[in-house]
C-alpha cells in the first residue's frame, strides 16, 4: 500500500488559539495514518508563507478545517496549492463548507472533496480510500458512494452522499489530548464534554442538529488531568450549553476544584438553568477560577420570540445578579445587534439592562447570517441586507439601518477599551452618576469623541487611554473636572505603580507632617492598616505599595464625594483575582 503524505491543517483566528478539530481528526486517524502531518497556521500570517510551508512537506493530500474566519484565505491557498502541486488532492471540512458543499465544489474546481458535518469517521474513510486508490490505481470514485457525508466529483457531476448517522456515545472518538497537551505551550486549549444544544436559537448553527450527546465522565476527567498537568493557562469549554445537565456540570466543577493547577476555566452557560444548588456552589468557588459566558443577546421579548430563543428573562436576570454579587465567577455577557424586531431605540434598552448587571465583560456582537441558520432562510422576510461573503455580517434589516449599526460598532470599540479592561471603573461610575441619564448615553458620547479623533484606527498604549479620557472630560466642559481627574488618578494607580505619573495627575499637598510620604511606614504604622505587610522591611514595603494623596475621598463611592484630602495605599502585591486591581486601603490622615 502506497504511503500517502497527508497534511491536515487550518488557519486559526489568532496565534493564541489552538484547533480542537485538527486534534480530533488526528486522534481518530492515528492508528491508520500515524505519519499524518498536522500544522496549524493563523489568518494573520502571509498566504505566501503558509503556501511555502505546505509545499515544503510535498503532500499528496491536504485537508483544511474551514470556519467563517478562515474560509476566504483557505480558498486562496487551495487554489495556489493546486497550481504548484497539480496532482494534489484537496479536502475541505468544517461548518463553513457543510451547508452548501455541492455549490462550493461547483464554484471551486481546484477542490476535490468536502467532508460534511461531524468529520472524524468520514475523513478517515476517505483517507483509506485515497490510499487504496493510490496503491492499486483504482479508478477514482469507485467505492466513494459507500462513504456517508462525503461530497465529491464524478466526471462533470457533483455527488452528495447521504448524511452519516452520528454516534450516540461520543467516546468512540479518541481523546484529542491522548498524546498530551504540552505542545500547546501558552496557547489556550479548547475542550468539549458534549456536542449539541437543547435550544433552537435561529441565528445559531447549534440549533440545526437535535439533541445533546455526552462524553463519559471517566474520559472527561482523564482529559482534564492532562490539560491541568500541562499548565494550560486557559481551558475553554466549547459545550454549547455547559450546564444543560446540572449533575454533569457539577461533577466537572468538583473535579476541577479537587485537582488544582494553574489553569482557569471558561464555560458557556444558560443562566436560566442555574439551580439554587448550583448558585450556592458557585458562590464558594475560588475567585477567578471560572469564567462564564452568558448570552443575553436582547432583552426585548418580541425579538427573543422571533429568534425562538426560549430562555425566560424574568428568571435569568436575577440569577446573573446573584452570580455577579457573589463575585467569584468572571461573567462575560453577550449582546447581539441586528436581531429582528429590535430597532436602535430598543437596543439601547437591552444595552442598559445588561450594563446594569456590571459584568466582567460585555461582548457587543453583530448578527451574522450563517449558512445553515434559520435566520438566513428568513433573510428576505426580515428585510436583511448582509455581506454575501464571510463573515456574513448584517448591514441592516426592517428595524435598524446600516448607519445605526455603524454607531453601535463605534460604541463597541470604546466599550471594549474602556469597560472590558476595568481600568477606568471608578471614573466611569462617577461620570454615569453625575453626568449621564443612562449608560448608553455615556458610551455613545465617548464613541463620538473617539471616532472624531480617529482613535479607532490606531493601537494605543494603556497610559495614553487615561489621557484621552481626561481630555474627553475637559472638552465636555464638566464643572467638576478636578474631582473627575481625582477618580481617574485613583483608577490609574489601582493598576500602575508608576514612578513617573502622567501629566494630568494632580499632586495633592498633604498637611504638615504627612507631607513626606516615605515617613509613613515608620511614623504612621502602615502595617497597622495593611496587616499583610507585617514582617516586610520599609524598603520591601515601598517596593510593593504606593501611597497617594487625593483631594477628595475617592474611596467612599461616587454619589457623595467629600472634599477632605484622603490618603490611599495601593498594594500591588495583593491584587484582586478577577480584574487584577491593587488592593486599596484608606489610611486616616490623623493615624497614629
Ligand atoms: S445560541 Fe447558544 S443556546 Fe442558542 S442554540 Fe446556539 S448554542 Fe444553543
Coordinates of C-alpha atoms and ligand atoms in Angstrom, one line a residue:
X1 CA 0.0 0.0 0.0
X2 CA 1.5 3.3 -1.0
X3 CA 2.3 5.8 1.8
X4 CA 0.5 9.0 1.2
X5 CA 1.9 12.2 2.5
X6 CA -1.1 13.7 4.2
X7 CA -1.2 17.2 5.7
X8 CA -4.0 18.2 8.0
X9 CA -4.2 21.9 8.6
X10 CA -6.3 25.0 9.5
X11 CA -5.9 28.7 9.9
X12 CA -6.8 29.8 13.4
X13 CA -8.2 33.2 14.1
X14 CA -5.3 34.2 16.4
X15 CA -1.9 32.8 17.2
X16 CA -3.0 32.2 20.8
X17 CA -5.8 29.8 19.6
X18 CA -5.4 26.1 19.0
X19 CA -7.5 23.9 16.8
X20 CA -9.7 21.3 18.6
X21 CA -11.0 19.8 15.3
X22 CA -7.5 19.0 14.0
X23 CA -6.7 17.2 17.2
X24 CA -9.9 15.1 16.9
X25 CA -9.2 14.2 13.3
X26 CA -5.6 13.3 14.0
X27 CA -6.6 11.2 17.0
X28 CA -9.3 9.3 15.1
X29 CA -7.0 8.6 12.2
X30 CA -3.8 7.9 14.2
X31 CA -4.0 4.2 14.1
X32 CA -4.3 4.0 10.3
X33 CA -2.3 7.1 9.5
X34 CA 0.3 7.5 12.2
X35 CA 2.6 9.7 9.9
X36 CA -0.1 12.3 9.1
X37 CA 1.4 15.8 9.5
X38 CA -0.6 18.3 11.4
X39 CA 0.2 22.0 11.0
X40 CA -1.6 25.0 12.5
X41 CA -1.3 28.4 11.0
X42 CA -3.2 31.7 11.7
X43 CA -5.0 34.1 9.4
X44 CA -2.5 36.9 10.3
X45 CA 0.3 35.0 8.6
X46 CA 1.0 35.9 4.9
X47 CA -0.6 33.5 2.5
X48 CA 2.7 33.1 0.7
X49 CA 4.4 31.9 3.8
X50 CA 1.7 29.3 4.5
X51 CA 1.8 28.2 0.9
X52 CA 5.6 27.7 1.1
X53 CA 5.3 25.8 4.4
X54 CA 2.7 23.4 3.0
X55 CA 4.7 23.0 -0.3
X56 CA 7.8 22.1 1.7
X57 CA 6.0 19.0 3.0
X58 CA 5.3 17.8 -0.6
X59 CA 2.0 16.4 0.4
X60 CA -0.2 14.2 -1.8
X61 CA -3.3 15.1 0.3
X62 CA -4.1 18.4 2.1
X63 CA -7.1 18.7 4.3
X64 CA -8.3 22.1 5.6
X65 CA -10.7 22.7 8.5
X66 CA -12.9 25.7 7.5
X67 CA -14.7 28.4 9.5
X68 CA -16.0 31.8 8.7
X69 CA -12.8 33.4 9.9
X70 CA -10.5 31.4 7.5
X71 CA -12.6 30.3 4.5
X72 CA -11.6 33.2 2.2
X73 CA -7.9 32.7 2.8
X74 CA -8.2 28.9 2.7
X75 CA -9.8 29.0 -0.8
X76 CA -7.0 31.3 -2.0
X77 CA -4.4 28.9 -0.6
X78 CA -6.1 25.8 -2.0
X79 CA -6.2 27.4 -5.5
X80 CA -2.4 28.3 -5.2
X81 CA -1.6 24.8 -4.0
X82 CA -3.3 23.2 -7.0
X83 CA -1.3 25.4 -9.2
X84 CA 2.1 24.4 -7.7
X85 CA 1.1 20.8 -7.0
X86 CA -1.3 19.8 -9.7
X87 CA -1.6 16.1 -8.5
X88 CA -2.6 17.2 -5.0
X89 CA -5.9 16.0 -3.5
X90 CA -7.6 18.8 -1.6
X91 CA -10.2 18.1 1.1
X92 CA -12.3 20.7 2.9
X93 CA -14.4 20.1 6.0
X94 CA -15.9 22.2 8.8
X95 CA -19.1 24.3 9.4
X96 CA -18.3 26.8 6.7
X97 CA -18.5 24.2 3.9
X98 CA -21.1 21.9 5.4
X99 CA -24.3 23.6 4.4
X100 CA -23.7 24.2 0.7
X101 CA -21.0 21.7 -0.1
X102 CA -22.1 20.9 -3.7
X103 CA -22.1 24.6 -4.5
X104 CA -18.7 25.1 -3.0
X105 CA -17.3 22.2 -5.1
X106 CA -19.1 23.6 -8.2
X107 CA -17.6 27.1 -7.8
X108 CA -14.1 26.0 -6.9
X109 CA -12.9 23.4 -9.4
X110 CA -9.5 23.0 -7.7
X111 CA -11.2 21.3 -4.7
X112 CA -11.7 17.6 -4.7
X113 CA -13.7 16.5 -1.7
X114 CA -15.8 18.0 1.1
X115 CA -16.5 16.3 4.3
X116 CA -19.8 17.4 5.7
X117 CA -20.8 17.7 9.4
X118 CA -19.0 15.8 12.2
X119 CA -15.9 14.8 10.3
X120 CA -13.9 12.1 12.1
X121 CA -15.3 9.0 10.5
X122 CA -15.9 10.4 7.0
X123 CA -12.4 11.8 6.9
X124 CA -10.7 8.6 8.0
X125 CA -12.7 6.5 5.5
X126 CA -11.9 8.9 2.7
X127 CA -8.1 8.7 3.5
X128 CA -8.3 5.0 3.5
X129 CA -10.0 5.1 0.1
X130 CA -7.3 7.5 -1.3
X131 CA -4.6 5.3 0.0
X132 CA -6.2 2.3 -1.7
X133 CA -6.7 4.2 -4.9
X134 CA -3.1 5.4 -5.0
X135 CA -1.7 1.9 -4.5
X136 CA -3.9 -0.1 -6.8
X137 CA -4.6 2.6 -9.4
X138 CA -8.3 2.1 -8.7
X139 CA -10.3 4.4 -10.9
X140 CA -11.3 7.4 -8.7
X141 CA -14.9 7.5 -7.4
X142 CA -15.5 3.7 -7.2
X143 CA -16.5 2.9 -3.6
X144 CA -16.8 6.6 -2.8
X145 CA -20.6 6.0 -2.7
X146 CA -20.1 4.0 0.5
X147 CA -18.7 6.9 2.4
X148 CA -21.6 8.8 4.1
X149 CA -21.4 12.6 4.5
X150 CA -19.0 13.0 1.6
X151 CA -19.4 15.3 -1.4
X152 CA -17.2 14.7 -4.5
X153 CA -16.9 15.0 -8.2
X154 CA -17.9 12.2 -10.6
X155 CA -16.8 13.3 -14.0
X156 CA -18.7 16.5 -14.6
X157 CA -21.3 15.8 -11.8
X158 CA -21.2 16.7 -8.1
X159 CA -22.3 13.8 -5.9
X160 CA -23.6 14.3 -2.4
X161 CA -23.8 11.1 -0.3
X162 CA -26.5 10.7 2.4
X163 CA -25.6 12.1 5.8
X164 CA -24.0 9.8 8.4
X165 CA -25.9 8.5 11.4
X166 CA -24.0 10.2 14.3
X167 CA -22.7 8.0 17.2
X168 CA -24.7 8.5 20.4
X169 CA -21.7 7.6 22.5
X170 CA -19.1 10.3 21.9
X171 CA -16.3 8.1 23.5
X172 CA -16.0 6.4 20.1
X173 CA -13.8 9.4 19.3
X174 CA -10.4 9.0 20.9
X175 CA -9.3 11.9 23.1
X176 CA -7.9 14.9 21.2
X177 CA -5.3 15.1 24.1
X178 CA -4.4 11.4 24.0
X179 CA -0.8 12.4 23.2
X180 CA -0.7 15.1 25.9
X181 CA -1.1 18.8 25.7
X182 CA 2.4 20.1 26.3
X183 CA 2.7 21.2 22.7
X184 CA 0.0 23.8 23.4
X185 CA 2.5 26.0 25.3
X186 CA 0.9 29.4 26.1
X187 CA -2.0 28.8 23.7
X188 CA -5.5 28.3 25.1
X189 CA -7.0 24.9 24.9
X190 CA -10.4 24.2 23.6
X191 CA -12.3 21.2 25.1
X192 CA -15.8 19.8 25.0
X193 CA -17.6 17.3 27.2
X194 CA -20.7 17.3 25.0
X195 CA -21.9 18.1 21.4
X196 CA -25.3 19.7 20.6
X197 CA -27.6 22.1 22.3
X198 CA -31.1 21.7 23.8
X199 CA -32.1 25.2 22.5
X200 CA -33.0 26.3 18.9
X201 CA -31.9 29.9 18.5
X202 CA -32.4 30.7 14.9
X203 CA -29.2 32.6 14.3
X204 CA -27.1 29.7 15.6
X205 CA -25.8 26.5 13.8
X206 CA -26.0 24.5 17.0
X207 CA -29.8 24.7 16.6
X208 CA -29.5 22.6 13.4
X209 CA -28.8 19.2 15.0
X210 CA -31.2 17.8 17.6
X211 CA -30.2 16.5 21.0
X212 CA -27.2 16.7 23.2
X213 CA -24.6 13.8 23.3
X214 CA -22.0 13.5 26.0
X215 CA -18.5 12.1 26.6
X216 CA -18.2 9.7 29.6
X217 CA -17.1 11.3 32.9
X218 CA -14.1 9.0 33.0
X219 CA -12.9 10.3 29.6
X220 CA -13.6 13.9 30.6
X221 CA -11.7 13.6 33.9
X222 CA -8.7 11.9 32.2
X223 CA -8.5 14.7 29.6
X224 CA -8.8 17.4 32.2
X225 CA -6.0 15.8 34.2
X226 CA -3.8 16.0 31.1
X227 CA -4.6 19.6 30.4
X228 CA -4.2 20.7 34.0
X229 CA -0.9 18.9 34.3
X230 CA 0.4 20.6 31.1
X231 CA -0.2 24.0 32.8
X232 CA -2.6 25.2 30.1
X233 CA -3.4 28.8 31.1
X234 CA -7.0 28.8 29.9
X235 CA -9.2 25.8 29.1
X236 CA -12.2 26.9 27.1
X237 CA -15.1 24.5 27.1
X238 CA -17.0 24.7 23.8
X239 CA -20.0 22.8 25.0
X240 CA -22.9 24.8 23.6
X241 CA -24.7 24.9 26.9
X242 CA -22.4 23.5 29.5
X243 CA -25.0 23.4 32.3
X244 CA -27.7 21.7 30.2
X245 CA -27.2 18.8 32.6
X246 CA -26.7 20.1 36.1
X247 CA -25.2 16.9 37.6
X248 CA -22.8 16.6 34.7
X249 CA -21.7 20.2 35.2
X250 CA -21.4 19.9 39.0
X251 CA -19.3 16.8 38.7
X252 CA -16.9 18.6 36.4
X253 CA -16.7 21.7 38.7
X254 CA -16.0 19.4 41.6
X255 CA -13.3 17.6 39.7
X256 CA -11.6 20.9 38.8
X257 CA -11.7 22.1 42.4
X258 CA -10.2 18.9 43.6
X259 CA -7.4 18.9 41.1
X260 CA -5.9 22.4 41.4
X261 CA -3.4 23.7 38.9
X262 CA -2.5 26.9 37.2
X263 CA -5.4 26.8 34.6
X264 CA -8.6 28.9 34.5
X265 CA -11.8 27.5 33.0
X266 CA -14.2 29.2 30.6
X267 CA -17.8 27.8 30.1
X268 CA -20.7 28.9 28.0
X269 CA -23.8 28.5 30.2
X270 CA -27.5 29.4 30.2
X271 CA -28.2 31.3 33.3
X272 CA -31.8 30.4 33.5
X273 CA -30.8 26.7 34.1
X274 CA -28.8 27.6 37.2
X275 CA -30.5 26.0 40.2
X276 CA -30.3 27.2 43.8
X277 CA -27.9 24.4 44.5
X278 CA -25.6 25.5 41.6
X279 CA -25.7 29.2 42.6
X280 CA -24.9 28.3 46.2
X281 CA -22.0 26.2 44.9
X282 CA -20.7 28.9 42.7
X283 CA -20.8 31.4 45.5
X284 CA -18.0 29.4 47.2
X285 CA -15.6 28.6 44.3
X286 CA -12.2 30.3 44.3
X287 CA -12.5 33.8 42.7
X288 CA -11.3 33.9 39.1
X289 CA -11.0 30.2 38.6
X290 CA -14.2 30.1 36.4
X291 CA -15.4 32.4 33.7
X292 CA -18.9 32.1 32.4
X293 CA -20.1 33.4 29.0
X294 CA -23.8 34.0 29.1
X295 CA -25.8 35.0 26.0
X296 CA -28.4 37.7 26.8
X297 CA -28.5 38.8 23.1
X298 CA -31.5 41.1 23.7
X299 CA -33.9 41.8 26.5
X300 CA -36.7 42.6 24.0
X301 CA -39.5 39.9 24.3
X302 CA -40.6 40.3 20.7
X303 CA -37.1 39.8 19.4
X304 CA -36.5 36.8 21.6
X305 CA -39.7 35.3 20.2
X306 CA -38.7 36.0 16.6
X307 CA -35.4 34.2 17.0
X308 CA -37.0 31.4 19.0
X309 CA -34.7 31.9 21.9
X310 CA -36.8 30.3 24.7
X311 CA -34.8 31.4 27.7
X312 CA -37.0 33.4 30.1
X313 CA -35.5 36.8 31.0
X314 CA -37.5 37.1 34.2
X315 CA -35.7 34.1 35.8
X316 CA -32.4 34.6 34.1
X317 CA -31.6 38.2 35.1
X318 CA -31.9 37.7 38.9
X319 CA -29.7 34.6 38.7
X320 CA -27.0 36.6 36.8
X321 CA -27.3 39.3 39.5
X322 CA -26.7 36.7 42.2
X323 CA -23.7 35.3 40.4
X324 CA -22.2 38.8 40.0
X325 CA -22.9 39.7 43.6
X326 CA -21.1 36.6 44.8
X327 CA -18.0 38.0 43.0
X328 CA -16.4 34.6 42.4
X329 CA -17.0 34.0 38.7
X330 CA -15.9 36.3 35.9
X331 CA -19.0 36.9 33.8
X332 CA -19.0 37.7 30.1
X333 CA -22.4 38.8 28.9
X334 CA -23.2 38.8 25.2
X335 CA -25.5 41.1 23.3
X336 CA -26.3 40.9 19.6
X337 CA -27.1 44.0 17.5
X338 CA -29.2 43.5 14.3
X339 CA -31.6 40.9 15.6
X340 CA -35.1 41.0 14.1
X341 CA -37.7 43.2 15.9
X342 CA -35.1 45.3 17.7
X343 CA -34.6 48.9 16.5
X344 CA -31.9 51.3 17.7
X345 CA -34.1 52.7 20.5
X346 CA -34.9 49.3 21.8
X347 CA -31.4 48.1 21.5
X348 CA -30.4 50.9 23.9
X349 CA -32.7 49.4 26.4
X350 CA -31.1 46.0 26.0
X351 CA -27.7 47.6 26.4
X352 CA -28.7 49.4 29.6
X353 CA -30.3 46.3 31.0
X354 CA -27.1 44.3 30.5
X355 CA -24.9 47.2 31.7
X356 CA -26.8 47.4 34.9
X357 CA -25.6 43.9 35.8
X358 CA -22.0 45.3 35.7
X359 CA -20.5 42.0 34.4
X360 CA -16.8 41.4 34.0
X361 CA -17.1 41.8 30.2
X362 CA -19.8 42.9 27.8
X363 CA -19.4 41.5 24.3
X364 CA -21.4 43.6 21.9
X365 CA -21.6 41.4 18.8
X366 CA -23.2 41.9 15.4
X367 CA -25.5 39.4 13.9
X368 CA -24.1 37.2 11.2
X369 CA -26.4 35.3 8.9
X370 CA -24.6 32.0 9.0
X371 CA -25.1 29.4 6.2
X372 CA -27.4 26.8 7.5
X373 CA -29.0 29.0 10.2
X374 CA -32.8 29.6 10.4
X375 CA -32.5 33.4 10.2
X376 CA -30.6 33.2 6.9
X377 CA -33.5 31.4 5.5
X378 CA -35.8 34.2 6.6
X379 CA -33.5 36.9 5.5
X380 CA -35.9 38.2 2.9
X381 CA -38.9 38.2 5.3
X382 CA -37.0 40.3 7.8
X383 CA -35.5 42.6 5.1
X384 CA -32.0 41.7 5.9
X385 CA -29.1 43.1 3.9
X386 CA -25.8 41.4 4.7
X387 CA -22.4 40.6 3.4
X388 CA -22.5 37.9 0.8
X389 CA -19.0 36.7 1.8
X390 CA -17.9 35.5 5.2
X391 CA -18.4 36.5 7.9
X392 CA -21.9 37.3 6.5
X393 CA -22.4 40.3 8.8
X394 CA -25.7 42.0 8.8
X395 CA -25.8 45.5 7.4
X396 CA -29.4 46.4 8.1
X397 CA -32.9 45.0 8.3
X398 CA -36.5 46.2 8.6
X399 CA -35.8 47.7 12.1
X400 CA -32.3 49.0 12.0
X401 CA -30.2 50.8 9.3
X402 CA -26.6 50.4 8.5
X403 CA -26.0 54.0 9.8
X404 CA -27.3 52.9 13.3
X405 CA -25.4 49.6 13.2
X406 CA -22.3 51.6 12.4
X407 CA -22.9 53.8 15.5
X408 CA -23.2 50.6 17.6
X409 CA -19.8 49.4 16.2
X410 CA -18.2 52.6 17.3
X411 CA -19.7 52.1 20.8
X412 CA -18.4 48.5 20.8
X413 CA -14.8 49.8 20.2
X414 CA -14.9 52.1 23.2
X415 CA -16.7 49.6 25.4
X416 CA -14.0 47.1 24.8
X417 CA -11.3 49.6 25.5
X418 CA -12.7 51.4 28.5
X419 CA -15.2 49.0 30.1
X420 CA -13.9 45.5 29.5
X421 CA -10.4 46.3 30.7
X422 CA -11.9 47.6 34.1
X423 CA -9.1 50.2 34.2
X424 CA -11.5 53.1 34.4
X425 CA -14.3 51.8 36.6
X426 CA -14.4 54.5 39.2
X427 CA -14.2 57.4 36.7
X428 CA -17.0 55.9 34.6
X429 CA -19.1 55.2 37.7
X430 CA -18.7 58.8 38.7
X431 CA -19.5 60.1 35.2
X432 CA -22.6 57.9 34.9
X433 CA -23.8 59.0 38.4
X434 CA -23.3 62.8 37.7
X435 CA -23.5 63.5 34.0
X436 CA -25.5 61.0 32.0
X437 CA -29.1 59.8 32.2
X438 CA -28.3 56.3 31.0
X439 CA -25.1 54.2 30.5
X440 CA -25.8 54.1 26.7
X441 CA -25.8 57.9 26.6
X442 CA -22.3 58.0 28.1
X443 CA -20.9 55.3 25.7
X444 CA -22.5 57.0 22.7
X445 CA -20.9 60.3 23.7
X446 CA -17.5 58.8 24.3
X447 CA -17.7 56.9 21.0
X448 CA -18.3 60.1 19.1
X449 CA -15.3 61.7 20.7
X450 CA -13.2 58.6 19.9
X451 CA -14.2 58.4 16.3
X452 CA -13.9 62.1 15.6
X453 CA -10.2 61.9 16.6
X454 CA -9.7 58.7 14.6
X455 CA -8.5 56.9 17.7
X456 CA -10.3 53.8 16.5
X457 CA -7.8 53.5 13.6
X458 CA -4.7 53.1 15.8
X459 CA -3.4 50.9 18.6
X460 CA -2.9 52.7 21.9
X461 CA -0.7 52.4 24.9
X462 CA -2.7 51.9 28.1
X463 CA -1.2 55.1 29.6
X464 CA -2.5 57.2 26.8
X465 CA -6.0 55.9 27.3
X466 CA -6.2 57.7 30.6
X467 CA -5.0 60.9 28.9
X468 CA -7.8 60.5 26.3
X469 CA -10.5 60.1 28.9
X470 CA -9.1 63.2 30.8
X471 CA -9.2 65.2 27.6
X472 CA -12.7 64.0 26.8
X473 CA -14.0 65.2 30.2
X474 CA -12.1 68.5 29.8
X475 CA -13.6 69.1 26.4
X476 CA -17.1 68.3 27.7
X477 CA -16.6 71.3 30.0
X478 CA -17.7 69.4 33.1
X479 CA -17.6 71.8 36.0
X480 CA -16.3 69.1 38.4
X481 CA -13.3 68.2 36.3
X482 CA -11.0 68.3 39.2
X483 CA -13.0 65.6 41.0
X484 CA -13.2 63.6 37.8
X485 CA -9.5 63.7 37.5
X486 CA -9.1 62.5 41.1
X487 CA -11.2 59.5 40.2
X488 CA -9.1 58.9 37.1
X489 CA -5.9 59.1 39.2
X490 CA -7.4 56.6 41.6
X491 CA -8.2 54.2 38.6
X492 CA -4.7 54.8 37.2
X493 CA -2.9 53.9 40.5
X494 CA -5.2 50.9 41.0
X495 CA -3.2 49.3 38.2
X496 CA 0.0 51.2 37.8
X497 CA 2.8 51.6 40.3
X498 CA 4.2 54.3 38.2
X499 CA 7.4 56.1 39.2
X500 CA 6.5 58.7 36.6
X501 CA 2.9 59.7 36.9
X502 CA 1.2 61.2 33.9
X503 CA 1.0 65.0 33.5
X504 CA -2.8 65.1 34.2
X505 CA -2.3 63.5 37.7
X506 CA -2.5 66.4 40.1
X507 CA -0.2 66.3 43.1
X508 CA -2.2 66.9 46.3
X509 CA -0.3 68.5 49.1
X510 CA -0.9 66.9 52.5
X511 CA -0.9 68.9 55.7
X512 CA 2.2 69.2 57.8
X513 CA 3.9 66.0 58.9
X514 CA 2.0 64.0 56.3
X515 CA 3.9 65.6 53.5
X516 CA 6.8 63.2 53.4
X517 CA 5.1 60.1 52.3
X518 CA 8.2 57.9 52.8
X519 CA 8.0 58.6 56.6
X520 CA 4.6 56.9 56.7
X521 CA 5.8 53.4 57.2
X522 CA 7.5 54.2 60.4
X523 CA 5.6 57.2 61.6
X524 CA 2.1 56.1 60.9
X525 CA 2.4 52.4 61.2
X526 CA 1.2 51.3 57.7
X527 CA 1.3 47.7 58.8
X528 CA -1.5 48.6 61.3
X529 CA -3.8 49.2 58.3
X530 CA -2.3 46.6 56.0
X531 CA -1.5 43.6 58.1
X532 CA -0.4 41.6 55.1
X533 CA 2.8 43.8 55.1
X534 CA 3.9 42.6 58.5
X535 CA 7.4 41.3 58.6
X536 CA 8.5 43.3 55.5
X537 CA 11.2 45.9 55.8
X538 CA 10.3 49.5 54.9
X539 CA 12.2 49.1 51.7
X540 CA 10.2 46.0 50.7
X541 CA 7.0 47.7 51.6
X542 CA 7.8 50.6 49.3
X543 CA 8.7 48.3 46.5
X544 CA 5.2 46.8 46.9
X545 CA 2.9 49.6 47.7
X546 CA 2.2 53.2 46.6
X547 CA 0.9 55.9 48.9
X548 CA -1.1 58.6 47.2
X549 CA -2.9 61.6 48.3
X550 CA -6.3 62.7 46.8
X551 CA -8.1 66.0 47.1
X552 CA -11.4 64.2 47.9
X553 CA -12.5 60.9 49.3
X554 CA -12.3 58.7 46.2
X555 CA -12.9 55.5 48.2
X556 CA -16.3 56.4 49.6
X557 CA -18.3 55.9 46.4
X558 CA -19.4 58.3 43.7
X559 CA -22.7 59.8 44.9
X560 CA -21.3 61.8 47.8
X561 CA -17.8 63.0 47.4
X562 CA -16.3 64.8 50.4
X563 CA -13.7 67.4 49.8
X564 CA -11.4 66.2 52.5
X565 CA -7.9 65.1 51.4
X566 CA -7.6 61.4 51.6
X567 CA -4.5 59.2 51.8
X568 CA -4.8 55.9 50.0
X569 CA -2.4 52.9 49.9
X570 CA -2.3 50.7 46.8
X571 CA -1.0 47.3 47.5
X572 CA 0.2 45.7 44.2
X573 CA 1.2 42.5 45.9
X574 CA -2.5 41.9 46.8
X575 CA -4.4 42.3 43.5
X576 CA -7.9 41.0 43.2
X577 CA -8.1 37.8 41.2
X578 CA -10.8 38.9 38.8
X579 CA -9.6 42.2 37.5
X580 CA -6.0 42.4 38.8
X581 CA -6.7 45.7 40.6
X582 CA -4.3 46.6 43.5
X583 CA -5.9 46.3 47.0
X584 CA -6.9 49.7 48.2
X585 CA -6.7 50.9 51.8
X586 CA -7.7 54.3 53.0
X587 CA -5.3 55.5 55.8
X588 CA -6.7 58.3 58.1
X589 CA -4.7 61.4 57.9
X590 CA -4.7 61.5 61.7
X591 CA -3.4 57.9 62.0
X592 CA -1.1 57.2 65.0
Ligands
LIG1 S1 -27.2 30.3 20.8 FE1 -26.5 29.1 22.4 S2 -28.3 28.4 23.5 FE2 -28.9 29.1 21.4 S3 -28.9 27.3 20.1 FE3 -26.9 28.3 19.9 S4 -25.6 27.3 21.4 FE4 -27.7 26.8 21.9

